Structure formats: structure tokens, C-alpha cells
Short mmCIF file of C-alpha atoms and ligand atoms in Angstrom, two decimals:
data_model
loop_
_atom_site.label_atom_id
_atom_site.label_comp_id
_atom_site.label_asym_id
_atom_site.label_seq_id
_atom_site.Cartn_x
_atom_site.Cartn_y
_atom_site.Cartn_z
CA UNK A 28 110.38 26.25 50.66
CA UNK A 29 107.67 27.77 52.69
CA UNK A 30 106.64 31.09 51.92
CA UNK A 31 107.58 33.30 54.65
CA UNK A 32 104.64 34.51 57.06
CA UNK A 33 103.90 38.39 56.38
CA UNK A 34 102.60 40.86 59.25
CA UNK A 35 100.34 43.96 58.85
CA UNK A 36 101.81 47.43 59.81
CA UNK A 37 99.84 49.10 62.29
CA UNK A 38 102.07 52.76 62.87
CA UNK A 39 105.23 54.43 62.12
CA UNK A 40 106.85 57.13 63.76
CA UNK A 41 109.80 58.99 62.36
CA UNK A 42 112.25 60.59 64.85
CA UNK A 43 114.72 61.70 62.24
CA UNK A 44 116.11 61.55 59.05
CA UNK A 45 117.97 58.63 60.01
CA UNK A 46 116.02 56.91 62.17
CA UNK A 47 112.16 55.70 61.97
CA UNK A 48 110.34 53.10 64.58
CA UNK A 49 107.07 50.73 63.43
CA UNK A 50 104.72 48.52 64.41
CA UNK A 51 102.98 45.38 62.60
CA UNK A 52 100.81 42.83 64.20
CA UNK A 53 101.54 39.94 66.12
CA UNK A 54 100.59 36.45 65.13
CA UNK A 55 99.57 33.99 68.27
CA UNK A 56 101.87 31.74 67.08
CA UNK A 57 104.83 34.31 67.76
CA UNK A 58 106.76 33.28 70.40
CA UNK A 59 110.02 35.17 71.95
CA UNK A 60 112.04 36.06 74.40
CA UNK A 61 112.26 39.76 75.67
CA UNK A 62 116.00 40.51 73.76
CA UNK A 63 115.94 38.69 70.82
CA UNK A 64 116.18 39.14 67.22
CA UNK A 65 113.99 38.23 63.93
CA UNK A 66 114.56 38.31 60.45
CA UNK A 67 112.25 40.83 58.56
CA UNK A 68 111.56 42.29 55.36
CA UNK A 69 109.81 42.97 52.54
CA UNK A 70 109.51 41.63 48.80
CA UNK A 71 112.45 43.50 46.12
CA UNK A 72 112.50 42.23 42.80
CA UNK A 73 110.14 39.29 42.84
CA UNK A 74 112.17 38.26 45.78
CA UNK A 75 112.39 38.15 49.76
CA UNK A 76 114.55 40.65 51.16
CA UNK A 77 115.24 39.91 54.93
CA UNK A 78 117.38 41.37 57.71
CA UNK A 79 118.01 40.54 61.19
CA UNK A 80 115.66 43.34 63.54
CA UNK A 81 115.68 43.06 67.27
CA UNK A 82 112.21 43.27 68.32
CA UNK A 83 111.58 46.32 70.79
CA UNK A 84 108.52 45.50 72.16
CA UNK A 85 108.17 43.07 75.13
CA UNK A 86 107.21 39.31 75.19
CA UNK A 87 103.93 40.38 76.86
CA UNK A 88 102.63 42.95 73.77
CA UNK A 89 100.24 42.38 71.69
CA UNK A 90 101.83 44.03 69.03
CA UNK A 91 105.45 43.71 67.46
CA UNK A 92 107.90 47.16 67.31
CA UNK A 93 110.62 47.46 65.69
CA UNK A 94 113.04 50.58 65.29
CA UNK A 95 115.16 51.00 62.38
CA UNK A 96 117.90 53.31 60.91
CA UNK A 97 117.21 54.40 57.07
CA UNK A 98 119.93 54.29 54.78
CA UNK A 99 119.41 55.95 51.62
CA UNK A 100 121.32 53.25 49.85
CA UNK A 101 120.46 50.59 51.93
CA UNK A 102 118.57 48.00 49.93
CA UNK A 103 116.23 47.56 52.69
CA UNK A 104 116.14 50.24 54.97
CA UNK A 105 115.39 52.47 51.68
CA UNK A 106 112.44 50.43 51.00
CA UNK A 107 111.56 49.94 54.49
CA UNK A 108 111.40 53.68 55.56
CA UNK A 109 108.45 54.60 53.40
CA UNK A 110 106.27 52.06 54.74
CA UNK A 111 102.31 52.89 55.93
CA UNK A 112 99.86 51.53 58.02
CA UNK A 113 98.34 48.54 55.95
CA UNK A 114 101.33 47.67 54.14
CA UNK A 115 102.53 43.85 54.67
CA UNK A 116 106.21 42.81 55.44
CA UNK A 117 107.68 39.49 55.47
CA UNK A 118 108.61 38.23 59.21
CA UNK A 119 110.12 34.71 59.96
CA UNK A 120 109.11 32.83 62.80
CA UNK A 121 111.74 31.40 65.84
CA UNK A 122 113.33 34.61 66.63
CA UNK A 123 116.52 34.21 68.46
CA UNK A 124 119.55 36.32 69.99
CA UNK A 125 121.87 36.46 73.09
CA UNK A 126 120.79 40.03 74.64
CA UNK A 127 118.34 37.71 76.98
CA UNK A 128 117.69 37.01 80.84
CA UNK A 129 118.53 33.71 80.50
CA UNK A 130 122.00 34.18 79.34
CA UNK A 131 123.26 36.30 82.37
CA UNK A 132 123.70 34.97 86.33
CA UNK A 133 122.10 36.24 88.99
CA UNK A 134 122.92 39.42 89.99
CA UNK A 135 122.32 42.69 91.36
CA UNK A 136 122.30 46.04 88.97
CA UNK A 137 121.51 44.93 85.50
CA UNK A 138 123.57 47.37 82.90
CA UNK A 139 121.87 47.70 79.64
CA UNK A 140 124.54 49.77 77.10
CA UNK A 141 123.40 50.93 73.76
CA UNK A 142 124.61 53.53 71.23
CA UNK A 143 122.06 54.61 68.19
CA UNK A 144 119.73 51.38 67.53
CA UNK A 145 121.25 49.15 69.84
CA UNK A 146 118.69 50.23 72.37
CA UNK A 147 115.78 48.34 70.18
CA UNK A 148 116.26 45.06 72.12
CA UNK A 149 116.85 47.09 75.82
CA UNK A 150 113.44 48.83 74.74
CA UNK A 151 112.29 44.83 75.17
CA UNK A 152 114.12 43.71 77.96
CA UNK A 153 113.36 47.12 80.26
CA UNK A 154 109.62 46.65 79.67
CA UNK A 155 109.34 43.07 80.83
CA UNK A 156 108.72 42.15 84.54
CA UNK A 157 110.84 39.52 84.34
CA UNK A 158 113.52 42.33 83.97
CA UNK A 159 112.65 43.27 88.02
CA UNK A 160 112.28 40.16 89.24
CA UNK A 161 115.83 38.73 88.42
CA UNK A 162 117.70 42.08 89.23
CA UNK A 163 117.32 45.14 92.10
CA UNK A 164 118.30 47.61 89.81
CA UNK A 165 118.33 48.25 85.70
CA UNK A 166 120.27 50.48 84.41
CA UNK A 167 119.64 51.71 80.78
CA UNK A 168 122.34 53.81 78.99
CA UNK A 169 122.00 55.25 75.38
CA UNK A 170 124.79 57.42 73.63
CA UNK A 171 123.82 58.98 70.13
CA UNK A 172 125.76 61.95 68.31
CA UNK A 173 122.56 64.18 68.56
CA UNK A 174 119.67 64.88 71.03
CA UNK A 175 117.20 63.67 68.46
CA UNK A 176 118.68 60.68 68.18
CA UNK A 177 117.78 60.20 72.07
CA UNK A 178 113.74 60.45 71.55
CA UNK A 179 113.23 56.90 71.07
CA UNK A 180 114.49 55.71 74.10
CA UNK A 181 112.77 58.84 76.16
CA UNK A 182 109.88 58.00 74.51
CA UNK A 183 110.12 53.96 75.42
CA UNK A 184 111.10 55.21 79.68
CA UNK A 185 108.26 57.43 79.49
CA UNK A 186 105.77 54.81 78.09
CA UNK A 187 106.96 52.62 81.38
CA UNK A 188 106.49 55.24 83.93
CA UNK A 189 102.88 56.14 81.81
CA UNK A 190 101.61 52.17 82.35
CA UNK A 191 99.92 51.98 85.43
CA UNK A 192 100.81 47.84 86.00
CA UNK A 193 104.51 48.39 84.16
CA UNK A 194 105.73 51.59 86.75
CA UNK A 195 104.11 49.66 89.66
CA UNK A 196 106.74 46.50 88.50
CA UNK A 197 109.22 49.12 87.93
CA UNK A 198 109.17 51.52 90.50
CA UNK A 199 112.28 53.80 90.49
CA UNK A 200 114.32 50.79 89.82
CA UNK A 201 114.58 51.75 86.30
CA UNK A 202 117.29 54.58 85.10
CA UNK A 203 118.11 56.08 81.98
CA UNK A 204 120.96 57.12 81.52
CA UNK A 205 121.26 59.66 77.42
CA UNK A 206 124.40 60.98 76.34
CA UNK A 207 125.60 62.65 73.29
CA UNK A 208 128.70 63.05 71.51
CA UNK A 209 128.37 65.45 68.63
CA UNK A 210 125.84 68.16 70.49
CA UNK A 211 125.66 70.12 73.45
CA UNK A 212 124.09 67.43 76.35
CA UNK A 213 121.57 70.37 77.45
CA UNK A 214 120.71 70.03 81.72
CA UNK A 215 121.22 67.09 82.97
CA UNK A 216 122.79 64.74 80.78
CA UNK A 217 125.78 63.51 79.90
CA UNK A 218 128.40 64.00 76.98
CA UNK A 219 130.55 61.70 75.58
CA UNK A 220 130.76 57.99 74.33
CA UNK A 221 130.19 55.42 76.83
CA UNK A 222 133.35 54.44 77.19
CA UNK A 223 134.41 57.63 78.71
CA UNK A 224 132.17 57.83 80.50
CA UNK A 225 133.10 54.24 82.24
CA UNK A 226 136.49 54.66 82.19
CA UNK A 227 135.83 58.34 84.06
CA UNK A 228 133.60 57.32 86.25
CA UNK A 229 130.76 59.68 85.43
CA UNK A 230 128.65 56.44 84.66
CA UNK A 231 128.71 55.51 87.97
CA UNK A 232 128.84 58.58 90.00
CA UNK A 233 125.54 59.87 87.75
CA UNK A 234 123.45 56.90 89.18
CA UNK A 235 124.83 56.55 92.81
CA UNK A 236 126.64 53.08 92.16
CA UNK A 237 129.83 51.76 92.33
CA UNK A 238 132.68 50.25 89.21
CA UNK A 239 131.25 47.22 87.68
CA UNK A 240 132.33 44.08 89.75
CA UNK A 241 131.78 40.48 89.17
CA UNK A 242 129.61 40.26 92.03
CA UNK A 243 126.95 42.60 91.33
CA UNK A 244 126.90 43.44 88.32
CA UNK A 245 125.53 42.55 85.08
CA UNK A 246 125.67 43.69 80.88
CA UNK A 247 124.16 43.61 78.33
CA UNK A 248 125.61 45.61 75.29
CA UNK A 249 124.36 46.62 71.69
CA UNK A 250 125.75 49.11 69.41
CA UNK A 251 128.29 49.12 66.16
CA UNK A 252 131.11 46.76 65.94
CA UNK A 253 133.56 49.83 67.04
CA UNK A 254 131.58 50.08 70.41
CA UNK A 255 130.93 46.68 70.99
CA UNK A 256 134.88 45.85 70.44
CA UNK A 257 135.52 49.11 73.16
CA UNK A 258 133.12 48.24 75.83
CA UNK A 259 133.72 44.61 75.44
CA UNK A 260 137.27 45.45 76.72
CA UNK A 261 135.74 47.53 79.89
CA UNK A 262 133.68 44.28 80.73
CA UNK A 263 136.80 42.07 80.65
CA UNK A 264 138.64 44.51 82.46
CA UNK A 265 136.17 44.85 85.38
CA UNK A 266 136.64 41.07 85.81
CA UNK A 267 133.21 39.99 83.72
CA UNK A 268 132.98 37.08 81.84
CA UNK A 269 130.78 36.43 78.63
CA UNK A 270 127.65 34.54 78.71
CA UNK A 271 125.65 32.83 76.19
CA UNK A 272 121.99 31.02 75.93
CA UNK A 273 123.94 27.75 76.70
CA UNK A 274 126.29 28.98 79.38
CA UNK A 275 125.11 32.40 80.92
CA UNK A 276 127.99 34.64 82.21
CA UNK A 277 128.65 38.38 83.30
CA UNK A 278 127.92 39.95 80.20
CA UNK A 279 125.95 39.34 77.14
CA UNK A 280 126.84 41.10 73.36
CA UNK A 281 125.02 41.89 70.13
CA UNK A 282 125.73 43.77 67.13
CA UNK A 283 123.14 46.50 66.18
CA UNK A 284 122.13 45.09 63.09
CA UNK A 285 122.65 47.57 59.56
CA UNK A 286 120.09 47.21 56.55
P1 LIG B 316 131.01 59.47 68.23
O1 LIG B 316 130.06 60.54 67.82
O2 LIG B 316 132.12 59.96 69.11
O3 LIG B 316 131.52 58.65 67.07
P2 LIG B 316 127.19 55.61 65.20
O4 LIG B 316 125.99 56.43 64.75
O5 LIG B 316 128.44 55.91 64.46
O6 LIG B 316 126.91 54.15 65.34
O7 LIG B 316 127.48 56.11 66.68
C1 LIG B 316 126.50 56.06 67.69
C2 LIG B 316 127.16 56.54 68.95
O8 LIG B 316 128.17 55.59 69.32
C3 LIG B 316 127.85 57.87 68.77
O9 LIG B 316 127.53 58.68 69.89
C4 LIG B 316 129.30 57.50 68.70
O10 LIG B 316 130.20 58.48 69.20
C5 LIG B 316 129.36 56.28 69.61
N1 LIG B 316 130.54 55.45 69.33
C6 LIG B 316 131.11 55.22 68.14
N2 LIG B 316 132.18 54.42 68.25
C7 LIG B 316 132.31 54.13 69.56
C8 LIG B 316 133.22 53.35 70.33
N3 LIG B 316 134.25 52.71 69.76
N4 LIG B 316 133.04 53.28 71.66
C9 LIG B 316 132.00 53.93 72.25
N5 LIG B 316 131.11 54.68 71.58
C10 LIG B 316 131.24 54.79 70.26
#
């Protein structure tokens, strides 16, 4: 078996206790699509230790990011969390995944739906061009239990409005949409899980637009399996049907993926 290629981390940034985001190098050879997932790790025990990370960083970057819970217990996340620039860790080639362009029709208002580190592969997807040329409108919505929890994603919308050639792609097509569940929202945001929110139509009245319908609208979802199972239902009851890489539809899924 070949050994398995290893990158070189470059930064970390740790937004909570939980929750810590990195960034390793890129080889040339590194191919993906804005949305998808790789397997990476690091050595335990002699041997390779590898999980399936959605890269957060666009097709177009130089560099690869990646954002991560930590689990205390969690045989990689454990390890993984006290990583430092120069360390290596293991990163297989061919990523893959469903949460990609390709997989959805045309359509008007693309929906991007995340809760905790489901919004690693919309941090791709909403900082690729490609994004603004297929759809009018993206719409990025992230639900955590606490305000902290939201930084990441602030931190990925500011970035896009900072980049001089990104916010000129962007515009104010881009919105961002935080909520919390287990905190006071503060001004301005929303509270409660995502599926209230849908189902009371604060999503919708928040960003001027109207119920999901099969002929404008498009998803894209990533969270736990609880979330995914809840929204799912939401897409199927607006009248959307699921896509995949072989036969794009109305609405894409993909687990946010646990170390
Ligand atoms: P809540 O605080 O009400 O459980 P987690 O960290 O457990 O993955 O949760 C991330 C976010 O997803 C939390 O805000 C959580 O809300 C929310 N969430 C959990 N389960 C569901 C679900 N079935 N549908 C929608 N949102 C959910």
C-alpha cells in the first residue's frame, strides 16, 4: 500500500473549547471541488489514523483549511487539537462528497444550512465564484447553541467582503444568516434551530424571500444526523427532490463528520 501523502500545518486558530480551525499546505497535485470532503489524519500507534474532513477553503486557495470540533475522547480530534505550525498530518488524495455545484439544477436562491461544523464545506462553496455564477442569490445559515460557536462562519463572511476580487464576485448577493439555541441571540440575530425557524417563517421573512419552492430554490444541508433527518423533511415537504453527483436534484445532504 502506498504511504499516504502528509501536508505541513501552516496556522491554527481556536474559537472555543470545542471547536479549533487549521491550515496545512496544498500540494499541486490536489485537485477538488468547492464542497467536498477528504480523509485526514495523523499517525497513533505506529499507525494511520484518518477521518473524513470537509475542506473549507475554496478550489481556488492556495492553501487547504479545515475546521474541526475537539473531543476530549475522540481518538483523533484529541490528538488533532494540539497541533502547531510545522507539524505534518496525513491527507489522502481524490477528495469527494455531494455538498457540490454540480449536484444541484439550475436555480435561483442557493440555501446553504449548517448547524456547528457543518458550515466547513459552505465556508468552500460561498467563497468560490462559481457559487455566483450558477445562482442570483446565496443564502448561508448557521445555528450553534452559543455565540462563540458562530465566529467561524463571521469570520469566513467577513474574509469575503475583506477580498477585494471575492466581494466584487459577491456583491450583496451573499447573506448570513447566525442563530443560536442555548444563548441570548444579542441584536440582530436569530434564536432557535433551523427548523423553526423554516417552519415559522422567520427564515424567510429575515432575508426578504419567499417559502422554498421547486422553482427557485436550491439546498444544500450539513449538520448532525438529528438535523439532517429534520430539515431533510422541510425539503421534501416544500416539494424538493434530492440530488446527487450522478443525477443533480433540489437539494443536496451531508453529515458533519465526528472524530
Ligand atoms: P439545540 O441546542 O436545540 O439542540 P449540536 O452541537 O448538538 O450538533 O447542535 C448544533 C446545533 O444544531 C444546535 O444549535 C442544536 O440545537 C441544533 N440542532 C440539534 N438537533 C437539531 C435538529 N433535529 N434540527 C435542527 N437543529 C438541530
Amino acid at each position: 500500500m502506498a504511504a499516504i501523502p502528509s501536508e505541513t500545518v501552516l496556522s491554527t486558530r481556536h474559537y472555543t473549547d470545542d471547536l479549533f480551525a487549521f491550515r496545512t499546505t496544498r500540494p499541486a497535485s490536489f485537485r477538488f471541488r468547492s464542497g467536498e470532503f477528504a480523509m485526514l489524519g495523523l499517525m497513533a500507534n505506529g499507525k494511520p489514523l484518518l477521518r473524513a474532513y470537509s475542506i473549507a477553503s475554496p478550489n481556488w486557495a492556495e492553501e487547504l483549511e479545515f475546521f474541526s470540533i475537539k473531543v476530549p475522547e475522540g481518538p483523533l480530534t484529541s490528538r488533532l487539537a494540539k497541533i502547531a505550525p510545522g507539524d505534518q498530518i496525513l491527507l489522502k488524495p481524490r477528495p469527494t462528497g455531494t455538498l457540490v455545484l454540480d449536484a444541484l439544477l439550475p436555480g435561483r436562491t442557493l440555501w446553504l444550512v449548517s448547524t456547528g461544523t457543518g458550515i466547513a464545506p459552505f465556508a468552500s462553496v460561498a467563497r468560490d465564484p462559481e457559487t455566483y455564477e450558477r445562482f442570483a442569490r446565496v443564502i448561508l445559515t448557521h445555528t450553534c447553541r452559543t455565540q462563540a460557536e458562530l465566529q467561524y462562519g463571521i469570520d469566513v463572511v467577513d474574509g469575503i467582503r475583506a477580498d477585494a476580487l471575492l466581494s466584487e464576485v459577491v456583491g450583496d448577493r451573499l447573506t448570513h444568516v447566525a442563530s443560536v439555541t442555548r444563548e441570548d441571540a444579542g441584536p440582530g440575530r436569530l434564536e432557535g434551530r433551523i427548523t423553526r425557524l423554516i417552519e415559522a417563517g422567520e427564515l424567510f421573512e429575515a432575508t426578504g424571500t419567499r417559502p422554498w419552492s421547486p422553482d427557485e430554490d436550491r439546498v444544500m444541508l450539513c449538520g448532525s444526523t438529528a438535523m439532517l433527518a429534520d430539515t431533510r423533511a422541510l425539503c421534501e415537504r416544500a416539494g424538493l427532490e434530492e440530488g446527487s453527483n450522478a443525477q443533480p436534484g433540489r437539494f443536496v445532504v451531508e453529515k458533519a463528520f465526528v472524530g
